[in-house]
Tab-separated table of C-alpha atoms in Angstrom:
chain	number	residue	atom	x	y	z
A	8	MET	CA	-1.730	-37.535	-31.214
A	9	ASP	CA	-2.217	-36.980	-27.450
A	10	CYS	CA	1.302	-35.228	-27.672
A	11	ILE	CA	0.462	-33.587	-30.294
A	12	ARG	CA	-2.618	-32.150	-28.162
A	13	ASN	CA	-0.240	-31.770	-24.906
A	14	ASP	CA	1.687	-28.911	-27.390
A	15	THR	CA	-1.015	-27.854	-28.727
A	16	ALA	CA	-2.679	-26.838	-24.997
A	17	ASN	CA	0.722	-25.374	-24.090
A	18	ALA	CA	1.459	-23.499	-26.758
A	19	LYS	CA	-2.613	-21.566	-26.531
A	20	SER	CA	-1.872	-21.207	-22.864
A	21	GLU	CA	1.765	-19.302	-23.196
A	22	HIS	CA	-0.972	-17.200	-25.813
A	23	ASP	CA	-3.377	-16.469	-23.141
A	24	HIS	CA	-0.793	-16.187	-20.267
A	25	PRO	CA	2.244	-13.688	-22.726
A	26	ASN	CA	3.185	-12.426	-18.980
A	27	LEU	CA	5.029	-15.931	-18.434
A	28	PRO	CA	8.349	-16.420	-19.638
A	29	GLU	CA	8.774	-19.547	-22.338
A	30	VAL	CA	9.161	-23.282	-21.867
A	31	GLY	CA	12.913	-23.579	-21.336
A	32	LYS	CA	14.079	-20.045	-20.758
A	33	ALA	CA	12.970	-19.257	-17.278
A	34	PRO	CA	12.130	-21.894	-13.975
A	35	ARG	CA	8.994	-21.702	-12.738
A	36	SER	CA	9.324	-23.705	-9.921
A	37	VAL	CA	9.064	-22.416	-6.172
A	38	ASP	CA	11.187	-20.129	-4.316
A	39	SER	CA	13.139	-20.456	-7.790
A	40	PRO	CA	16.136	-18.065	-7.819
A	41	PHE	CA	14.810	-16.114	-11.038
A	42	GLY	CA	11.877	-14.575	-8.570
A	43	TRP	CA	13.884	-12.130	-7.438
A	44	ILE	CA	13.514	-10.491	-10.962
A	45	PRO	CA	10.288	-9.929	-11.099
A	46	THR	CA	9.882	-9.970	-7.224
A	47	LEU	CA	12.816	-6.312	-7.493
A	48	ALA	CA	10.620	-5.328	-10.744
A	49	THR	CA	7.718	-5.038	-8.446
A	50	MET	CA	10.034	-3.417	-5.604
A	51	VAL	CA	10.917	-0.791	-8.032
A	52	ASN	CA	7.060	-0.082	-9.294
A	53	PHE	CA	5.837	-0.004	-5.009
A	54	MET	CA	7.916	3.182	-4.765
A	55	PHE	CA	5.815	4.682	-7.887
A	56	ILE	CA	2.227	3.838	-6.467
A	57	PHE	CA	2.854	4.262	-2.590
A	58	GLY	CA	5.866	6.684	-2.808
A	59	PRO	CA	3.046	9.996	-3.728
A	60	THR	CA	0.788	8.716	-0.651
A	61	ASN	CA	3.784	7.728	1.937
A	62	SER	CA	5.168	11.268	0.323
A	63	TYR	CA	1.446	13.455	0.009
A	64	GLY	CA	2.508	15.239	3.318
A	65	VAL	CA	4.869	17.782	2.005
A	66	PHE	CA	1.739	18.506	-0.902
A	67	SER	CA	-0.845	18.252	1.909
A	68	THR	CA	2.112	21.262	4.771
A	69	TYR	CA	1.819	23.148	1.314
A	70	TYR	CA	-2.411	23.263	0.685
A	71	LEU	CA	-2.702	23.521	4.113
A	72	ASN	CA	-0.117	26.754	5.560
A	73	VAL	CA	0.613	27.891	1.908
A	74	LYS	CA	-1.450	27.893	-1.408
A	75	PHE	CA	-4.892	27.433	0.329
A	76	PRO	CA	-4.516	28.455	3.736
A	77	ASP	CA	-7.908	29.253	4.610
A	78	THR	CA	-9.211	26.098	3.748
A	79	PRO	CA	-10.375	23.505	6.282
A	80	ALA	CA	-7.961	20.679	6.723
A	81	ALA	CA	-11.677	18.057	6.233
A	82	THR	CA	-12.010	19.493	2.964
A	83	LEU	CA	-8.019	19.079	1.833
A	84	SER	CA	-7.781	15.814	3.141
A	85	TRP	CA	-10.113	14.449	0.271
A	86	ILE	CA	-7.066	14.868	-1.806
A	87	GLY	CA	-5.350	12.319	0.563
A	88	SER	CA	-7.790	10.064	1.144
A	89	LEU	CA	-9.169	9.638	-2.408
A	90	ILE	CA	-5.751	8.453	-3.742
A	91	THR	CA	-6.004	5.642	-1.315
A	92	THR	CA	-10.038	4.813	-1.973
A	93	SER	CA	-9.741	4.552	-5.062
A	94	MET	CA	-6.421	2.808	-5.579
A	95	PHE	CA	-7.876	0.161	-3.128
A	96	CYS	CA	-11.934	0.327	-3.664
A	97	LEU	CA	-11.405	-0.268	-7.540
A	98	ASN	CA	-8.607	-2.841	-6.956
A	99	MET	CA	-11.353	-5.091	-6.860
A	100	PHE	CA	-12.320	-4.690	-10.519
A	101	THR	CA	-8.712	-4.172	-11.303
A	102	GLY	CA	-7.474	-7.589	-9.608
A	103	ALA	CA	-9.836	-8.810	-11.625
A	104	LEU	CA	-8.517	-7.862	-14.396
A	105	ALA	CA	-5.236	-8.587	-14.106
A	106	ASP	CA	-5.725	-11.980	-13.762
A	107	LYS	CA	-7.999	-12.574	-17.168
A	108	ARG	CA	-5.991	-10.374	-19.258
A	109	GLY	CA	-2.507	-11.074	-17.592
A	110	TYR	CA	-0.109	-8.806	-15.540
A	111	ARG	CA	2.008	-6.538	-18.226
A	112	PHE	CA	-2.022	-5.848	-19.421
A	113	SER	CA	-3.087	-3.997	-16.385
A	114	ALA	CA	0.523	-2.563	-15.350
A	115	TYR	CA	0.776	-0.783	-18.337
A	116	ILE	CA	-2.654	0.856	-18.285
A	117	GLY	CA	-2.021	2.010	-14.406
A	118	THR	CA	1.593	3.187	-16.291
A	119	VAL	CA	-0.112	5.550	-18.866
A	120	VAL	CA	-3.165	6.762	-15.920
A	121	CYS	CA	-0.457	7.967	-13.189
A	122	THR	CA	0.830	9.499	-15.853
A	123	ALA	CA	-1.834	11.147	-17.079
A	124	ALA	CA	-3.636	12.533	-13.175
A	125	TYR	CA	0.951	13.882	-12.465
A	126	ILE	CA	0.425	15.727	-15.722
A	127	LEU	CA	-3.528	17.025	-15.662
A	128	ALA	CA	-2.668	17.907	-11.632
A	129	SER	CA	0.457	20.157	-12.545
A	130	PHE	CA	-2.619	22.735	-14.544
A	131	SER	CA	-5.076	22.087	-11.827
A	132	THR	CA	-5.755	25.692	-9.461
A	133	GLU	CA	-9.038	24.337	-8.088
A	134	ILE	CA	-9.676	21.653	-5.044
A	135	TRP	CA	-11.878	20.295	-6.585
A	136	GLN	CA	-9.777	19.585	-9.401
A	137	LEU	CA	-7.054	18.608	-7.443
A	138	MET	CA	-9.450	16.106	-6.303
A	139	LEU	CA	-10.120	14.790	-9.749
A	140	THR	CA	-6.206	14.477	-10.688
A	141	GLN	CA	-4.461	14.121	-7.855
A	142	GLY	CA	-7.062	12.410	-5.987
A	143	VAL	CA	-9.053	10.501	-8.153
A	144	LEU	CA	-7.540	10.084	-11.242
A	145	PHE	CA	-4.646	8.918	-9.939
A	146	GLY	CA	-6.064	6.034	-7.677
A	147	VAL	CA	-7.394	4.984	-10.634
A	148	GLY	CA	-3.891	3.875	-12.682
A	149	ALA	CA	-2.241	2.861	-9.136
A	150	SER	CA	-5.282	0.360	-8.599
A	151	PHE	CA	-4.502	-0.843	-11.800
A	152	LEU	CA	-0.861	-0.882	-11.151
A	153	LEU	CA	-1.126	-1.789	-7.926
A	154	ALA	CA	-3.348	-5.535	-9.194
A	155	PRO	CA	-0.129	-7.441	-10.709
A	156	THR	CA	1.876	-5.951	-7.844
A	157	ASN	CA	1.055	-6.485	-4.928
A	158	SER	CA	0.631	-10.116	-5.847
A	159	LEU	CA	3.533	-11.495	-8.025
A	160	ALA	CA	6.551	-11.786	-5.642
A	161	ALA	CA	4.106	-14.715	-2.937
A	162	GLN	CA	3.793	-16.561	-5.751
A	163	TRP	CA	6.731	-17.364	-6.660
A	164	PHE	CA	7.999	-17.727	-3.092
A	165	GLU	CA	6.967	-19.741	-0.488
A	166	LYS	CA	9.697	-20.924	1.846
A	167	ARG	CA	11.351	-16.805	1.743
A	168	ARG	CA	7.564	-15.669	1.152
A	169	GLY	CA	7.922	-13.247	4.311
A	170	LEU	CA	11.089	-11.911	3.073
A	171	ALA	CA	10.178	-12.092	-0.789
A	172	THR	CA	6.799	-9.175	-0.125
A	173	GLY	CA	9.313	-7.788	2.827
A	174	VAL	CA	11.720	-6.893	-0.123
A	175	SER	CA	8.584	-6.220	-2.935
A	176	ILE	CA	6.686	-3.480	-0.659
A	177	ALA	CA	9.621	-2.629	0.933
A	178	GLY	CA	9.474	-0.372	-2.689
A	179	SER	CA	6.260	2.231	-1.219
A	180	SER	CA	9.005	3.355	1.462
A	181	ILE	CA	11.679	3.505	0.108
A	182	GLY	CA	9.868	5.714	-2.815
A	183	GLY	CA	8.072	7.470	0.298
A	184	MET	CA	12.506	8.989	0.772
A	185	TRP	CA	13.129	9.936	-2.241
A	186	PHE	CA	9.540	10.858	-3.508
A	187	THR	CA	9.494	13.591	-0.012
A	188	ALA	CA	12.921	14.929	-0.895
A	189	ALA	CA	12.265	14.638	-4.897
A	190	THR	CA	9.046	16.689	-4.166
A	191	GLN	CA	10.763	19.093	-1.682
A	192	GLY	CA	13.484	20.169	-3.447
A	193	ILE	CA	11.319	20.145	-7.014
A	194	MET	CA	8.177	23.047	-5.178
A	195	ASP	CA	11.526	24.508	-3.504
A	196	ARG	CA	12.994	25.520	-7.501
A	197	LEU	CA	10.967	25.333	-9.305
A	198	GLY	CA	7.255	25.303	-7.379
A	199	PRO	CA	4.865	22.586	-7.267
A	200	GLU	CA	3.653	22.054	-10.291
A	201	TRP	CA	6.289	21.546	-12.157
A	202	ALA	CA	7.334	19.125	-9.323
A	203	LEU	CA	4.081	17.622	-10.399
A	204	ARG	CA	5.257	17.235	-14.085
A	205	ILE	CA	8.155	15.488	-13.203
A	206	LEU	CA	7.081	12.677	-10.936
A	207	GLY	CA	4.273	11.779	-14.324
A	208	ILE	CA	7.516	11.869	-16.408
A	209	LEU	CA	9.427	9.709	-14.002
A	210	THR	CA	6.178	7.139	-13.915
A	211	PHE	CA	5.942	6.891	-17.015
A	212	PHE	CA	9.744	5.689	-17.898
A	213	VAL	CA	10.551	3.900	-15.120
A	214	THR	CA	7.125	1.931	-14.317
A	215	GLY	CA	7.312	1.227	-18.583
A	216	VAL	CA	10.376	-0.545	-18.345
A	217	MET	CA	9.649	-2.823	-14.702
A	218	ASN	CA	6.140	-3.489	-16.588
A	219	LEU	CA	8.272	-5.644	-18.775
A	220	LEU	CA	9.545	-7.668	-16.009
A	221	TYR	CA	5.902	-8.804	-14.572
A	222	PHE	CA	6.704	-11.942	-14.952
A	223	GLN	CA	3.384	-14.692	-14.103
A	224	ARG	CA	5.087	-18.340	-11.925
A	225	VAL	CA	1.235	-19.820	-13.064
A	226	PRO	CA	-1.339	-19.104	-14.576
A	227	THR	CA	-4.452	-18.006	-13.602
A	228	ALA	CA	-7.487	-20.432	-14.120
A	229	PRO	CA	-10.287	-17.322	-16.464
A	230	ARG	CA	-12.433	-15.261	-14.488
A	231	LYS	CA	-16.277	-15.663	-14.897
A	232	ARG	CA	-16.764	-13.258	-11.684
A	233	ILE	CA	-15.083	-10.600	-10.546
A	234	ILE	CA	-16.214	-11.503	-7.024
A	235	GLU	CA	-14.336	-14.484	-5.776
A	236	VAL	CA	-17.387	-16.549	-4.011
A	237	GLN	CA	-15.558	-18.834	-2.305
A	238	ALA	CA	-12.624	-17.169	-1.099
A	239	ALA	CA	-16.200	-14.200	-0.146
A	240	LYS	CA	-17.697	-17.051	1.804
A	241	ARG	CA	-14.700	-17.766	4.481
A	242	LEU	CA	-14.731	-16.986	8.004
A	243	THR	CA	-10.870	-16.278	7.086
A	244	PHE	CA	-11.778	-13.570	4.244
A	245	TRP	CA	-13.685	-11.100	6.806
A	246	LEU	CA	-11.809	-10.874	9.400
A	247	VAL	CA	-8.708	-10.208	7.238
A	248	ALA	CA	-11.078	-7.672	5.436
A	249	LEU	CA	-11.893	-6.070	9.383
A	250	GLU	CA	-8.751	-5.932	10.278
A	251	LEU	CA	-7.088	-4.266	6.941
A	252	PHE	CA	-10.339	-1.486	7.462
A	253	ALA	CA	-9.344	-0.692	11.243
A	254	ALA	CA	-5.728	-0.240	10.224
A	255	TYR	CA	-6.303	2.022	7.251
A	256	THR	CA	-8.049	3.770	9.498
A	257	GLY	CA	-5.909	5.041	11.756
A	258	TYR	CA	-2.325	4.077	9.972
A	259	TRP	CA	-2.464	7.847	7.625
A	260	ALA	CA	-3.022	10.590	10.974
A	261	LEU	CA	0.786	10.605	11.478
A	262	VAL	CA	1.971	10.912	7.448
A	263	PHE	CA	-0.812	13.351	6.384
A	264	TYR	CA	-0.032	15.525	9.910
A	265	ILE	CA	3.286	15.547	10.958
A	266	GLY	CA	4.695	18.145	8.472
A	267	THR	CA	1.712	20.867	10.422
A	268	THR	CA	2.636	18.783	13.685
A	269	ALA	CA	6.631	19.520	13.113
A	270	LYS	CA	5.360	23.575	12.630
A	271	GLN	CA	3.155	23.670	15.891
A	272	VAL	CA	6.792	22.685	17.722
A	273	GLY	CA	8.416	25.796	15.877
A	274	GLY	CA	10.015	23.946	12.546
A	275	SER	CA	9.624	24.475	9.213
A	276	LEU	CA	8.047	23.342	6.141
A	277	GLN	CA	11.925	21.334	5.585
A	278	ASP	CA	11.554	19.960	8.748
A	279	GLY	CA	7.958	18.226	8.187
A	280	SER	CA	9.507	16.567	4.591
A	281	ARG	CA	12.656	15.620	7.037
A	282	LEU	CA	10.544	13.573	9.240
A	283	LEU	CA	8.091	12.357	6.675
A	284	LEU	CA	11.869	10.910	5.050
A	285	VAL	CA	13.005	9.533	8.665
A	286	LEU	CA	9.320	8.314	8.706
A	287	ASN	CA	10.061	6.232	4.938
A	288	VAL	CA	13.631	5.274	5.955
A	289	PHE	CA	12.761	3.136	8.085
A	290	ASN	CA	9.428	2.301	7.098
A	291	THR	CA	11.501	0.426	4.809
A	292	ILE	CA	14.198	-0.710	7.085
A	293	GLY	CA	11.428	-2.392	9.188
A	294	ARG	CA	8.657	-4.439	6.211
A	295	ILE	CA	12.242	-6.173	5.203
A	296	MET	CA	12.813	-7.110	8.560
A	297	THR	CA	9.524	-8.072	10.000
A	298	GLY	CA	9.226	-9.901	6.778
A	299	VAL	CA	11.612	-12.441	8.364
A	300	ILE	CA	10.624	-12.442	11.457
A	301	ALA	CA	7.076	-13.969	10.259
A	302	ASP	CA	9.227	-16.167	7.882
A	303	ARG	CA	10.266	-17.402	11.919
A	304	ILE	CA	6.714	-16.370	14.015
A	305	GLY	CA	4.349	-16.207	11.073
A	306	GLY	CA	2.918	-13.469	9.600
A	307	ILE	CA	0.074	-13.277	11.560
A	308	ASN	CA	1.801	-13.296	14.768
A	309	THR	CA	4.444	-11.085	13.894
A	310	LEU	CA	1.393	-8.985	12.463
A	311	LEU	CA	-0.569	-8.953	15.503
A	312	LEU	CA	3.088	-7.553	17.903
A	313	SER	CA	3.685	-4.889	15.358
A	314	LEU	CA	0.281	-3.294	15.815
A	315	VAL	CA	-0.084	-3.346	19.484
A	316	LEU	CA	3.320	-1.548	19.752
A	317	THR	CA	2.458	0.753	17.338
A	318	VAL	CA	-0.037	1.971	19.893
A	319	VAL	CA	2.241	1.948	22.430
A	320	ILE	CA	4.177	3.854	20.034
A	321	GLU	CA	2.349	6.545	18.412
A	322	MET	CA	-0.028	7.575	21.259
A	323	PRO	CA	2.609	9.278	23.920
A	324	LEU	CA	5.366	10.260	21.556
A	325	TRP	CA	2.835	12.330	19.753
A	326	MET	CA	0.904	13.694	22.199
A	327	LEU	CA	3.248	14.905	24.601
A	328	ALA	CA	5.983	16.306	21.532
A	329	LYS	CA	6.206	19.468	22.301
A	330	SER	CA	9.583	19.888	19.892
A	331	LEU	CA	11.163	18.010	17.348
A	332	ALA	CA	13.037	15.747	18.873
A	333	PRO	CA	9.850	13.597	20.282
A	334	LEU	CA	9.316	14.111	16.773
A	335	TYR	CA	12.255	12.330	15.525
A	336	VAL	CA	11.674	9.279	17.881
A	337	LEU	CA	8.216	8.692	16.619
A	338	CYS	CA	9.016	8.944	13.258
A	339	THR	CA	11.358	6.068	14.083
A	340	LEU	CA	10.247	3.406	15.577
A	341	TYR	CA	6.834	3.766	13.898
A	342	GLY	CA	8.059	4.012	10.285
A	343	LEU	CA	10.450	0.529	11.923
A	344	ILE	CA	7.209	-1.168	13.788
A	345	SER	CA	3.645	0.664	12.061
A	346	SER	CA	3.788	-0.379	8.872
A	347	THR	CA	3.896	-3.822	8.799
A	348	PHE	CA	-0.076	-5.063	7.510
A	349	ILE	CA	0.639	-3.045	4.664
A	350	SER	CA	3.372	-5.894	3.755
A	351	LEU	CA	2.461	-8.544	5.707
A	352	ASN	CA	-1.173	-8.301	4.186
A	353	PRO	CA	-0.249	-9.749	0.607
A	354	VAL	CA	1.136	-12.834	2.891
A	355	ILE	CA	-1.622	-13.972	5.197
A	356	VAL	CA	-3.724	-14.138	1.920
A	357	ALA	CA	-0.973	-16.208	0.213
A	358	ALA	CA	-0.723	-18.637	2.712
A	359	HIS	CA	-4.573	-18.970	4.077
A	360	PHE	CA	-6.105	-18.855	0.166
A	361	GLN	CA	-4.037	-20.865	-1.527
A	362	GLY	CA	-6.023	-21.945	-5.209
A	363	SER	CA	-7.248	-18.916	-5.021
A	364	PRO	CA	-6.429	-16.432	-7.745
A	365	LEU	CA	-4.546	-14.050	-5.667
A	366	SER	CA	-5.397	-10.822	-7.803
A	367	THR	CA	-8.713	-11.382	-7.718
A	368	VAL	CA	-8.528	-12.200	-3.296
A	369	MET	CA	-6.076	-8.752	-2.546
A	370	GLY	CA	-8.147	-6.624	-4.273
A	371	MET	CA	-11.206	-7.717	-2.538
A	372	THR	CA	-9.160	-6.950	0.536
A	373	ASN	CA	-8.193	-4.191	-0.788
A	374	MET	CA	-11.579	-2.353	-1.166
A	375	PHE	CA	-11.513	-2.353	2.916
A	376	SER	CA	-8.366	-0.839	2.573
A	377	GLY	CA	-9.205	1.571	0.423
A	378	LEU	CA	-12.664	2.336	2.450
A	379	GLY	CA	-10.936	2.880	5.587
A	380	GLY	CA	-8.308	4.829	4.358
A	381	LEU	CA	-11.309	6.725	3.623
A	382	VAL	CA	-13.570	6.853	6.666
A	383	GLY	CA	-9.563	7.646	8.610
A	384	SER	CA	-8.889	10.837	6.538
A	385	LEU	CA	-11.919	12.621	6.113
A	386	SER	CA	-12.005	11.669	10.245
A	387	GLN	CA	-9.038	12.632	11.134
A	388	GLY	CA	-9.347	16.015	8.781
A	389	ALA	CA	-12.995	16.404	11.405
A	390	ILE	CA	-11.163	15.552	14.554
A	391	PHE	CA	-8.279	18.188	13.742
A	392	ASP	CA	-10.611	20.925	13.044
A	393	LYS	CA	-13.390	20.748	15.229
A	394	TYR	CA	-11.646	19.307	18.428
A	395	ASP	CA	-8.342	19.882	17.867
A	396	ARG	CA	-9.307	23.428	16.781
A	397	ARG	CA	-5.585	23.578	14.052
A	398	THR	CA	-3.598	23.754	17.285
A	399	GLN	CA	-3.060	20.104	18.789
A	400	PHE	CA	-3.701	17.083	17.645
A	401	THR	CA	-4.356	14.968	21.398
A	402	ASN	CA	-8.511	13.861	19.473
A	403	THR	CA	-6.511	13.456	15.851
A	404	VAL	CA	-4.063	10.743	17.824
A	405	ILE	CA	-6.369	9.140	20.042
A	406	PHE	CA	-9.113	8.143	17.012
A	407	SER	CA	-5.700	7.305	15.457
A	408	GLY	CA	-4.787	4.510	19.061
A	409	ILE	CA	-8.165	3.423	18.958
A	410	PHE	CA	-8.534	1.930	15.286
A	411	ILE	CA	-5.106	0.394	15.046
A	412	LEU	CA	-6.249	-1.455	18.269
A	413	PHE	CA	-9.078	-2.469	16.692
A	414	SER	CA	-7.206	-4.100	13.815
A	415	ALA	CA	-5.370	-5.847	16.591
A	416	ILE	CA	-8.368	-7.440	17.881
A	417	ALA	CA	-9.073	-8.110	14.830
A	418	THR	CA	-6.017	-9.763	14.060
A	419	LEU	CA	-6.271	-11.749	17.203
A	420	GLY	CA	-9.653	-13.237	16.101
A	421	LEU	CA	-8.353	-13.803	13.358
A	422	ARG	CA	-5.278	-16.315	14.264
A	423	ALA	CA	-7.557	-17.764	17.132
A	424	HIS	CA	-9.890	-19.100	14.158
A	425	VAL	CA	-6.384	-19.813	12.004
A	426	LEU	CA	-5.769	-22.187	15.171
A	427	GLN	CA	-9.277	-23.546	15.385
A	428	LYS	CA	-8.975	-24.950	12.290
A	429	ARG	CA	-5.672	-27.129	13.293
A	430	SER	CA	-5.127	-30.209	15.024
A	431	ASP	CA	-2.583	-28.448	17.492
A	432	ARG	CA	-3.764	-25.427	19.766
A	433	ARG	CA	-1.196	-24.609	21.407
A	434	PHE	CA	-1.316	-20.650	21.731
A	435	PHE	CA	3.047	-20.453	21.679
A	436	GLN	CA	3.158	-21.900	17.710
A	437	LYS	CA	3.831	-20.175	14.006
A	438	VAL	CA	0.996	-18.606	12.882
């Protein structure tokens, strides 16, 4: 009778969690080679989640200099900022949904909504229409895709968690590469409207296939609350949240304004796209590289080092650039080092919130990422209009650098807090 009960319970568990591979058909052990299948699927989907954000500078440069040249940069910045804000702020709710209804269910909602956003944006002629479609609606769809995508690789690995997460999130930079090149190429030949439509069609078919490979290693306990209260009571959670808020407030300045900077030093719209391409190429390398480093020296140590180096690199190279050459150097180094907070935070959350539903906790921390992205984009647009007077980026760069430095300070606090709870409190150790 006990065997019958156990078999019935197992069958019910499989029915309740359709994303799980069937017993006997796929291993569920941690660090299993099978884990690379869903990991690579998330890498592809990350291309379509963050690719549009990482390549938004192409549209931003076009809107700022061609379509809406008399519109303040602060107003136009709403389009890009609403993507990240909607995506991350809603992630707390979509993460809980993914834990409750299954990863594939959430991912397919995202696929449909993102596709609809692209198609509707292609028919938009006013700024407010682009805010609602290319901004809010796409962000909502991306949030449904992000919820399972952000935590899937981490649950399959332990020894190589940093590498697996780095490979997964590297998709966002790979997407930025080809999204940048494809968007600029289609815009030059067919116009921005067809660029949006073609990207929408690609999103529908590619993510639709990848969603089928979203196998969960372990079932998630049913959630009665959207917020994981026990996680929110911990100082670790709030230090991670503060680090993310500050990092996202400062990070997107270069991504959104490198194209306009290129024009200010005598370049063209195409030069701006090439700089974005370089930035995303080295972002890809940097995210995988830092994942490997994090497995050796620890995620928090790697994150702290990268945030400090980002400030050291960004401020002098961007502020003093008078030609395209320093901008290429900036995009190379910034790409290698700066975006580690995106790839390492899932590693940190998975390591320090074991036993908690990862999609829910990641969604809670990502809400602060969204708020930071909104504050950063709007503030940078206003600073560029009012204080830099659209002729330079000195004050915008200072604003960006200060908040990335704040993020480093929060990470240092997180490191100290983690060490305090250990019996071995040596300063130089893996954290």
